[in-house]
JSON list of C-alpha atoms (C1' of nucleotides) in Angstrom, two decimals:
[
{"chain": "U", "resi": 873, "resn": "MET", "atom": "CA", "xyz": [67.46, 91.41, 97.25]},
{"chain": "U", "resi": 874, "resn": "ALA", "atom": "CA", "xyz": [69.60, 88.77, 97.28]},
{"chain": "U", "resi": 875, "resn": "GLN", "atom": "CA", "xyz": [73.48, 89.30, 96.56]},
{"chain": "U", "resi": 876, "resn": "TYR", "atom": "CA", "xyz": [75.48, 87.08, 94.36]},
{"chain": "U", "resi": 877, "resn": "TRP", "atom": "CA", "xyz": [78.68, 85.68, 94.82]},
{"chain": "U", "resi": 878, "resn": "LEU", "atom": "CA", "xyz": [81.15, 83.38, 93.42]},
{"chain": "U", "resi": 879, "resn": "MET", "atom": "CA", "xyz": [83.17, 80.84, 96.12]},
{"chain": "U", "resi": 880, "resn": "LYS", "atom": "CA", "xyz": [86.22, 78.52, 95.08]},
{"chain": "U", "resi": 881, "resn": "SER", "atom": "CA", "xyz": [87.23, 75.29, 96.22]},
{"chain": "U", "resi": 882, "resn": "GLU", "atom": "CA", "xyz": [89.54, 72.51, 95.17]},
{"chain": "U", "resi": 883, "resn": "PRO", "atom": "CA", "xyz": [87.64, 69.78, 94.62]},
{"chain": "U", "resi": 884, "resn": "ASN", "atom": "CA", "xyz": [90.22, 67.71, 96.21]},
{"chain": "U", "resi": 885, "resn": "GLU", "atom": "CA", "xyz": [89.76, 69.52, 99.39]},
{"chain": "U", "resi": 886, "resn": "TYR", "atom": "CA", "xyz": [85.87, 70.13, 99.24]},
{"chain": "U", "resi": 887, "resn": "SER", "atom": "CA", "xyz": [84.00, 69.49, 96.35]},
{"chain": "U", "resi": 888, "resn": "ILE", "atom": "CA", "xyz": [80.63, 69.81, 95.08]},
{"chain": "U", "resi": 889, "resn": "ASP", "atom": "CA", "xyz": [79.68, 66.29, 95.48]},
{"chain": "U", "resi": 890, "resn": "ASP", "atom": "CA", "xyz": [81.24, 66.74, 99.44]},
{"chain": "U", "resi": 891, "resn": "LEU", "atom": "CA", "xyz": [78.91, 69.83, 99.62]},
{"chain": "U", "resi": 892, "resn": "LYS", "atom": "CA", "xyz": [75.67, 68.02, 98.29]},
{"chain": "U", "resi": 893, "resn": "ARG", "atom": "CA", "xyz": [76.75, 64.99, 100.53]},
{"chain": "U", "resi": 894, "resn": "ASP", "atom": "CA", "xyz": [76.69, 67.23, 103.70]},
{"chain": "U", "resi": 895, "resn": "GLY", "atom": "CA", "xyz": [73.85, 69.52, 102.75]},
{"chain": "U", "resi": 896, "resn": "ARG", "atom": "CA", "xyz": [75.31, 72.57, 104.29]},
{"chain": "U", "resi": 897, "resn": "SER", "atom": "CA", "xyz": [78.94, 73.37, 105.41]},
{"chain": "U", "resi": 898, "resn": "PRO", "atom": "CA", "xyz": [80.79, 76.22, 107.15]},
{"chain": "U", "resi": 899, "resn": "TRP", "atom": "CA", "xyz": [83.07, 77.66, 104.91]},
{"chain": "U", "resi": 900, "resn": "TYR", "atom": "CA", "xyz": [86.10, 77.92, 106.94]},
{"chain": "U", "resi": 901, "resn": "GLY", "atom": "CA", "xyz": [90.16, 78.42, 106.01]},
{"chain": "U", "resi": 902, "resn": "VAL", "atom": "CA", "xyz": [89.77, 81.51, 104.15]},
{"chain": "U", "resi": 903, "resn": "ARG", "atom": "CA", "xyz": [92.66, 83.45, 105.41]},
{"chain": "U", "resi": 904, "resn": "ASN", "atom": "CA", "xyz": [92.88, 86.29, 102.42]},
{"chain": "U", "resi": 905, "resn": "TYR", "atom": "CA", "xyz": [91.47, 90.18, 104.27]},
{"chain": "U", "resi": 906, "resn": "GLN", "atom": "CA", "xyz": [89.47, 90.74, 101.18]},
{"chain": "U", "resi": 907, "resn": "ALA", "atom": "CA", "xyz": [87.37, 87.12, 100.95]},
{"chain": "U", "resi": 908, "resn": "ARG", "atom": "CA", "xyz": [87.28, 87.71, 105.05]},
{"chain": "U", "resi": 909, "resn": "ASN", "atom": "CA", "xyz": [85.69, 91.08, 105.04]},
{"chain": "U", "resi": 910, "resn": "ILE", "atom": "CA", "xyz": [83.00, 89.99, 102.18]},
{"chain": "U", "resi": 911, "resn": "MET", "atom": "CA", "xyz": [82.24, 86.99, 104.39]},
{"chain": "U", "resi": 912, "resn": "ARG", "atom": "CA", "xyz": [82.04, 89.03, 107.72]},
{"chain": "U", "resi": 913, "resn": "ASP", "atom": "CA", "xyz": [80.29, 92.22, 106.57]},
{"chain": "U", "resi": 914, "resn": "ASP", "atom": "CA", "xyz": [78.48, 91.69, 103.11]},
{"chain": "U", "resi": 915, "resn": "MET", "atom": "CA", "xyz": [77.35, 88.14, 102.58]},
{"chain": "U", "resi": 916, "resn": "LYS", "atom": "CA", "xyz": [73.53, 87.37, 103.78]},
{"chain": "U", "resi": 917, "resn": "ALA", "atom": "CA", "xyz": [71.38, 84.59, 104.15]},
{"chain": "U", "resi": 918, "resn": "GLY", "atom": "CA", "xyz": [69.75, 83.90, 101.17]},
{"chain": "U", "resi": 919, "resn": "ASP", "atom": "CA", "xyz": [72.30, 85.44, 98.81]},
{"chain": "U", "resi": 920, "resn": "GLU", "atom": "CA", "xyz": [73.27, 82.94, 96.10]},
{"chain": "U", "resi": 921, "resn": "VAL", "atom": "CA", "xyz": [76.27, 81.20, 95.19]},
{"chain": "U", "resi": 922, "resn": "LEU", "atom": "CA", "xyz": [78.31, 80.20, 92.59]},
{"chain": "U", "resi": 923, "resn": "TYR", "atom": "CA", "xyz": [80.27, 76.86, 93.33]},
{"chain": "U", "resi": 924, "resn": "TYR", "atom": "CA", "xyz": [83.80, 76.99, 91.68]},
{"chain": "U", "resi": 925, "resn": "HIS", "atom": "CA", "xyz": [86.38, 74.18, 91.28]},
{"chain": "U", "resi": 926, "resn": "SER", "atom": "CA", "xyz": [89.84, 75.80, 91.53]},
{"chain": "U", "resi": 927, "resn": "ASN", "atom": "CA", "xyz": [92.85, 73.91, 90.62]},
{"chain": "U", "resi": 928, "resn": "ALA", "atom": "CA", "xyz": [90.83, 70.94, 88.96]},
{"chain": "U", "resi": 929, "resn": "LYS", "atom": "CA", "xyz": [90.89, 69.60, 85.35]},
{"chain": "U", "resi": 930, "resn": "PRO", "atom": "CA", "xyz": [89.68, 72.24, 83.72]},
{"chain": "U", "resi": 931, "resn": "PRO", "atom": "CA", "xyz": [88.58, 74.07, 86.40]},
{"chain": "U", "resi": 932, "resn": "GLY", "atom": "CA", "xyz": [85.11, 76.02, 86.10]},
{"chain": "U", "resi": 933, "resn": "ILE", "atom": "CA", "xyz": [81.73, 76.51, 87.82]},
{"chain": "U", "resi": 934, "resn": "VAL", "atom": "CA", "xyz": [80.11, 73.30, 88.77]},
{"chain": "U", "resi": 935, "resn": "GLY", "atom": "CA", "xyz": [76.89, 74.57, 90.67]},
{"chain": "U", "resi": 936, "resn": "ARG", "atom": "CA", "xyz": [75.25, 76.49, 92.92]},
{"chain": "U", "resi": 937, "resn": "ALA", "atom": "CA", "xyz": [74.97, 77.09, 97.09]},
{"chain": "U", "resi": 938, "resn": "ARG", "atom": "CA", "xyz": [72.90, 79.78, 99.21]},
{"chain": "U", "resi": 939, "resn": "VAL", "atom": "CA", "xyz": [74.11, 81.35, 102.04]},
{"chain": "U", "resi": 940, "resn": "VAL", "atom": "CA", "xyz": [72.49, 80.03, 105.15]},
{"chain": "U", "resi": 941, "resn": "LYS", "atom": "CA", "xyz": [74.38, 81.61, 107.94]},
{"chain": "U", "resi": 942, "resn": "GLU", "atom": "CA", "xyz": [76.08, 84.93, 108.05]},
{"chain": "U", "resi": 943, "resn": "GLY", "atom": "CA", "xyz": [79.72, 85.94, 108.97]},
{"chain": "U", "resi": 944, "resn": "TYR", "atom": "CA", "xyz": [81.21, 84.22, 112.18]},
{"chain": "U", "resi": 945, "resn": "PRO", "atom": "CA", "xyz": [84.40, 83.74, 113.78]},
{"chain": "U", "resi": 946, "resn": "ASP", "atom": "CA", "xyz": [86.41, 80.95, 112.02]},
{"chain": "U", "resi": 947, "resn": "HIS", "atom": "CA", "xyz": [87.38, 78.79, 114.74]},
{"chain": "U", "resi": 948, "resn": "THR", "atom": "CA", "xyz": [89.89, 76.93, 113.01]},
{"chain": "U", "resi": 949, "resn": "ALA", "atom": "CA", "xyz": [92.15, 79.84, 113.29]},
{"chain": "U", "resi": 950, "resn": "GLN", "atom": "CA", "xyz": [92.55, 79.20, 116.98]},
{"chain": "U", "resi": 951, "resn": "ASP", "atom": "CA", "xyz": [93.06, 75.53, 117.01]},
{"chain": "U", "resi": 952, "resn": "PRO", "atom": "CA", "xyz": [96.96, 75.14, 117.12]},
{"chain": "U", "resi": 953, "resn": "ASP", "atom": "CA", "xyz": [96.50, 71.07, 115.60]},
{"chain": "U", "resi": 954, "resn": "ASP", "atom": "CA", "xyz": [94.31, 72.80, 112.69]},
{"chain": "U", "resi": 955, "resn": "LYS", "atom": "CA", "xyz": [96.31, 73.49, 109.16]},
{"chain": "U", "resi": 956, "resn": "HIS", "atom": "CA", "xyz": [94.63, 76.57, 109.36]},
{"chain": "U", "resi": 957, "resn": "TYR", "atom": "CA", "xyz": [95.99, 77.92, 112.56]},
{"chain": "U", "resi": 958, "resn": "ASP", "atom": "CA", "xyz": [96.48, 81.36, 113.14]},
{"chain": "U", "resi": 959, "resn": "PRO", "atom": "CA", "xyz": [98.76, 82.17, 116.00]},
{"chain": "U", "resi": 960, "resn": "LYS", "atom": "CA", "xyz": [97.65, 85.63, 116.18]},
{"chain": "U", "resi": 961, "resn": "ALA", "atom": "CA", "xyz": [93.65, 84.76, 116.17]},
{"chain": "U", "resi": 962, "resn": "SER", "atom": "CA", "xyz": [92.43, 84.80, 119.77]},
{"chain": "U", "resi": 963, "resn": "GLN", "atom": "CA", "xyz": [88.82, 84.54, 121.02]},
{"chain": "U", "resi": 964, "resn": "ASP", "atom": "CA", "xyz": [88.76, 88.62, 121.55]},
{"chain": "U", "resi": 965, "resn": "ASP", "atom": "CA", "xyz": [90.21, 89.31, 118.07]},
{"chain": "U", "resi": 966, "resn": "PRO", "atom": "CA", "xyz": [89.00, 86.25, 115.87]},
{"chain": "U", "resi": 967, "resn": "ARG", "atom": "CA", "xyz": [90.66, 87.77, 113.17]},
{"chain": "U", "resi": 968, "resn": "TRP", "atom": "CA", "xyz": [89.20, 85.19, 110.41]},
{"chain": "U", "resi": 969, "resn": "PHE", "atom": "CA", "xyz": [85.05, 84.93, 109.92]},
{"chain": "U", "resi": 970, "resn": "MET", "atom": "CA", "xyz": [83.18, 82.42, 107.58]},
{"chain": "U", "resi": 971, "resn": "VAL", "atom": "CA", "xyz": [79.89, 81.85, 106.53]},
{"chain": "U", "resi": 972, "resn": "ASP", "atom": "CA", "xyz": [77.98, 78.39, 106.24]},
{"chain": "U", "resi": 973, "resn": "ILE", "atom": "CA", "xyz": [76.39, 77.55, 102.99]},
{"chain": "U", "resi": 974, "resn": "GLU", "atom": "CA", "xyz": [74.25, 74.92, 101.95]},
{"chain": "U", "resi": 975, "resn": "PHE", "atom": "CA", "xyz": [73.83, 72.98, 98.47]},
{"chain": "U", "resi": 976, "resn": "VAL", "atom": "CA", "xyz": [71.34, 73.95, 95.77]},
{"chain": "U", "resi": 977, "resn": "GLU", "atom": "CA", "xyz": [72.45, 72.12, 92.89]},
{"chain": "U", "resi": 978, "resn": "LYS", "atom": "CA", "xyz": [75.37, 70.37, 90.92]},
{"chain": "U", "resi": 979, "resn": "PHE", "atom": "CA", "xyz": [74.89, 71.75, 87.45]},
{"chain": "U", "resi": 980, "resn": "PRO", "atom": "CA", "xyz": [74.04, 69.20, 84.55]},
{"chain": "U", "resi": 981, "resn": "ARG", "atom": "CA", "xyz": [77.40, 70.18, 83.05]},
{"chain": "U", "resi": 982, "resn": "LEU", "atom": "CA", "xyz": [80.55, 71.78, 83.86]},
{"chain": "U", "resi": 983, "resn": "LEU", "atom": "CA", "xyz": [81.14, 75.64, 82.87]},
{"chain": "U", "resi": 984, "resn": "ALA", "atom": "CA", "xyz": [84.69, 75.48, 82.37]},
{"chain": "U", "resi": 985, "resn": "LEU", "atom": "CA", "xyz": [86.82, 78.48, 82.86]},
{"chain": "U", "resi": 986, "resn": "PRO", "atom": "CA", "xyz": [88.42, 78.52, 78.99]},
{"chain": "U", "resi": 987, "resn": "ASP", "atom": "CA", "xyz": [84.69, 78.56, 78.05]},
{"chain": "U", "resi": 988, "resn": "LEU", "atom": "CA", "xyz": [83.76, 81.40, 80.01]},
{"chain": "U", "resi": 989, "resn": "ARG", "atom": "CA", "xyz": [86.67, 83.42, 78.66]},
{"chain": "U", "resi": 990, "resn": "GLN", "atom": "CA", "xyz": [84.65, 83.23, 75.29]},
{"chain": "U", "resi": 991, "resn": "VAL", "atom": "CA", "xyz": [81.29, 84.82, 76.56]},
{"chain": "U", "resi": 992, "resn": "GLU", "atom": "CA", "xyz": [81.63, 88.54, 75.78]},
{"chain": "U", "resi": 993, "resn": "ALA", "atom": "CA", "xyz": [78.87, 89.22, 78.25]},
{"chain": "U", "resi": 994, "resn": "LEU", "atom": "CA", "xyz": [80.99, 88.02, 81.27]},
{"chain": "U", "resi": 995, "resn": "GLN", "atom": "CA", "xyz": [84.44, 89.72, 80.41]},
{"chain": "U", "resi": 996, "resn": "GLN", "atom": "CA", "xyz": [84.27, 91.85, 83.56]},
{"chain": "U", "resi": 997, "resn": "MET", "atom": "CA", "xyz": [83.51, 89.02, 85.83]},
{"chain": "U", "resi": 998, "resn": "VAL", "atom": "CA", "xyz": [86.08, 89.21, 88.77]},
{"chain": "U", "resi": 999, "resn": "LEU", "atom": "CA", "xyz": [86.76, 85.60, 87.95]},
{"chain": "U", "resi": 1000, "resn": "LEU", "atom": "CA", "xyz": [88.13, 86.56, 84.90]},
{"chain": "U", "resi": 1001, "resn": "ASN", "atom": "CA", "xyz": [90.55, 89.50, 85.71]},
{"chain": "U", "resi": 1002, "resn": "ARG", "atom": "CA", "xyz": [91.28, 89.13, 89.50]},
{"chain": "U", "resi": 1003, "resn": "SER", "atom": "CA", "xyz": [91.68, 85.45, 89.67]},
{"chain": "U", "resi": 1004, "resn": "ARG", "atom": "CA", "xyz": [92.90, 84.85, 92.90]},
{"chain": "U", "resi": 1005, "resn": "LEU", "atom": "CA", "xyz": [90.37, 86.13, 95.26]},
{"chain": "U", "resi": 1006, "resn": "SER", "atom": "CA", "xyz": [88.36, 83.24, 96.36]},
{"chain": "U", "resi": 1007, "resn": "VAL", "atom": "CA", "xyz": [85.41, 84.58, 97.33]},
{"chain": "U", "resi": 1008, "resn": "GLN", "atom": "CA", "xyz": [84.13, 87.15, 95.15]},
{"chain": "U", "resi": 1009, "resn": "PRO", "atom": "CA", "xyz": [81.06, 89.40, 93.98]},
{"chain": "U", "resi": 1010, "resn": "VAL", "atom": "CA", "xyz": [79.03, 88.46, 90.74]},
{"chain": "U", "resi": 1011, "resn": "LYS", "atom": "CA", "xyz": [76.30, 90.71, 89.16]},
{"chain": "U", "resi": 1012, "resn": "GLU", "atom": "CA", "xyz": [72.91, 89.57, 88.65]},
{"chain": "U", "resi": 1013, "resn": "GLU", "atom": "CA", "xyz": [73.46, 89.69, 85.20]},
{"chain": "U", "resi": 1014, "resn": "GLU", "atom": "CA", "xyz": [76.38, 87.50, 85.13]},
{"chain": "U", "resi": 1015, "resn": "PHE", "atom": "CA", "xyz": [74.68, 84.90, 87.72]},
{"chain": "U", "resi": 1016, "resn": "ASP", "atom": "CA", "xyz": [71.59, 84.72, 85.22]},
{"chain": "U", "resi": 1017, "resn": "LEU", "atom": "CA", "xyz": [73.86, 84.11, 82.19]},
{"chain": "U", "resi": 1018, "resn": "ILE", "atom": "CA", "xyz": [75.84, 81.48, 84.13]},
{"chain": "U", "resi": 1019, "resn": "LEU", "atom": "CA", "xyz": [72.67, 79.46, 85.08]},
{"chain": "U", "resi": 1020, "resn": "ARG", "atom": "CA", "xyz": [71.32, 79.77, 81.59]},
{"chain": "U", "resi": 1021, "resn": "LEU", "atom": "CA", "xyz": [74.71, 78.34, 80.18]},
{"chain": "U", "resi": 1022, "resn": "ALA", "atom": "CA", "xyz": [74.64, 76.01, 82.81]},
{"chain": "U", "resi": 1023, "resn": "LYS", "atom": "CA", "xyz": [71.02, 74.38, 81.93]},
{"chain": "U", "resi": 1024, "resn": "GLU", "atom": "CA", "xyz": [71.35, 75.27, 77.91]},
{"chain": "U", "resi": 1025, "resn": "GLY", "atom": "CA", "xyz": [75.16, 75.06, 77.47]},
{"chain": "U", "resi": 1026, "resn": "PHE", "atom": "CA", "xyz": [77.14, 77.16, 75.41]},
{"chain": "U", "resi": 1027, "resn": "GLY", "atom": "CA", "xyz": [75.36, 76.68, 71.69]},
{"chain": "U", "resi": 1028, "resn": "ASP", "atom": "CA", "xyz": [77.29, 75.83, 68.73]},
{"chain": "U", "resi": 1029, "resn": "SER", "atom": "CA", "xyz": [79.13, 79.21, 68.16]},
{"chain": "D", "resi": 349, "resn": "DG", "atom": "C1'", "xyz": [105.98, 71.18, 88.41]},
{"chain": "D", "resi": 350, "resn": "DC", "atom": "C1'", "xyz": [106.19, 75.65, 86.82]},
{"chain": "D", "resi": 351, "resn": "DC", "atom": "C1'", "xyz": [105.88, 80.32, 87.47]},
{"chain": "D", "resi": 352, "resn": "DA", "atom": "C1'", "xyz": [103.27, 84.81, 87.00]},
{"chain": "D", "resi": 353, "resn": "DA", "atom": "C1'", "xyz": [100.35, 87.20, 89.87]},
{"chain": "D", "resi": 354, "resn": "DC", "atom": "C1'", "xyz": [99.59, 88.87, 93.77]},
{"chain": "D", "resi": 355, "resn": "DG", "atom": "C1'", "xyz": [99.30, 89.48, 98.98]},
{"chain": "D", "resi": 356, "resn": "DT", "atom": "C1'", "xyz": [101.77, 89.33, 103.30]},
{"chain": "D", "resi": 357, "resn": "DT", "atom": "C1'", "xyz": [105.46, 90.69, 106.40]},
{"chain": "D", "resi": 358, "resn": "DG", "atom": "C1'", "xyz": [108.90, 93.06, 108.85]},
{"chain": "D", "resi": 359, "resn": "DG", "atom": "C1'", "xyz": [113.58, 95.85, 108.45]},
{"chain": "D", "resi": 360, "resn": "DC", "atom": "C1'", "xyz": [114.42, 100.26, 108.11]},
{"chain": "J", "resi": 194, "resn": "DG", "atom": "C1'", "xyz": [105.20, 103.99, 105.15]},
{"chain": "J", "resi": 195, "resn": "DC", "atom": "C1'", "xyz": [108.17, 101.79, 101.64]},
{"chain": "J", "resi": 196, "resn": "DC", "atom": "C1'", "xyz": [109.34, 98.13, 99.70]},
{"chain": "J", "resi": 197, "resn": "DA", "atom": "C1'", "xyz": [112.21, 93.62, 99.34]},
{"chain": "J", "resi": 198, "resn": "DA", "atom": "C1'", "xyz": [111.78, 89.55, 100.34]},
{"chain": "J", "resi": 199, "resn": "DC", "atom": "C1'", "xyz": [109.01, 85.98, 101.03]},
{"chain": "J", "resi": 200, "resn": "DG", "atom": "C1'", "xyz": [104.75, 82.75, 100.60]},
{"chain": "J", "resi": 201, "resn": "DT", "atom": "C1'", "xyz": [100.35, 81.53, 98.21]},
{"chain": "J", "resi": 202, "resn": "DT", "atom": "C1'", "xyz": [97.14, 80.78, 94.80]},
{"chain": "J", "resi": 203, "resn": "DG", "atom": "C1'", "xyz": [95.98, 78.83, 90.66]},
{"chain": "J", "resi": 204, "resn": "DG", "atom": "C1'", "xyz": [96.32, 78.31, 85.63]},
{"chain": "J", "resi": 205, "resn": "DC", "atom": "C1'", "xyz": [98.50, 76.22, 82.54]}
]
DNA sequence: GCCAACGTTGGC
DNA sequence: GCCAACGTTGGC
């Protein structure tokens, strides 16, 4: 059974439109152990991903992607010329891992962070509580509700 | 651009 | 193995 995740990207680095253009992309550059462990150990091909724009005005969920390649070494950590270079990474001990994701859809509307904070059923989301984790789990109910909000909006309430 | 929250590093 | 110092994230 597919699992659900949320991945953050700064739109001026790599936006949902960039992913749409490319079709699929490796998720390189994550340098946080918890996020790494999720990509290395937990994310499986076919898993659903919510695409989040951080450092945007406003920040929010903008679309969906899907995991197409499971955890493998992030080679940018071994490239001295890359801005994600980590001198402690090597072929024997790659240290950092990534997955590949593919574009699924861009939502017809942005689900802005302040609006998500108003939704009672989403109060337990990692996004709303431990906001710094850039790859994080999402519950199935949360994912389903977000898809519905993406299609129907937040309503007049 | 500020800065709070949080993660990492490294001396001891 | 503690924890102070430092660096980064990311909302505002």
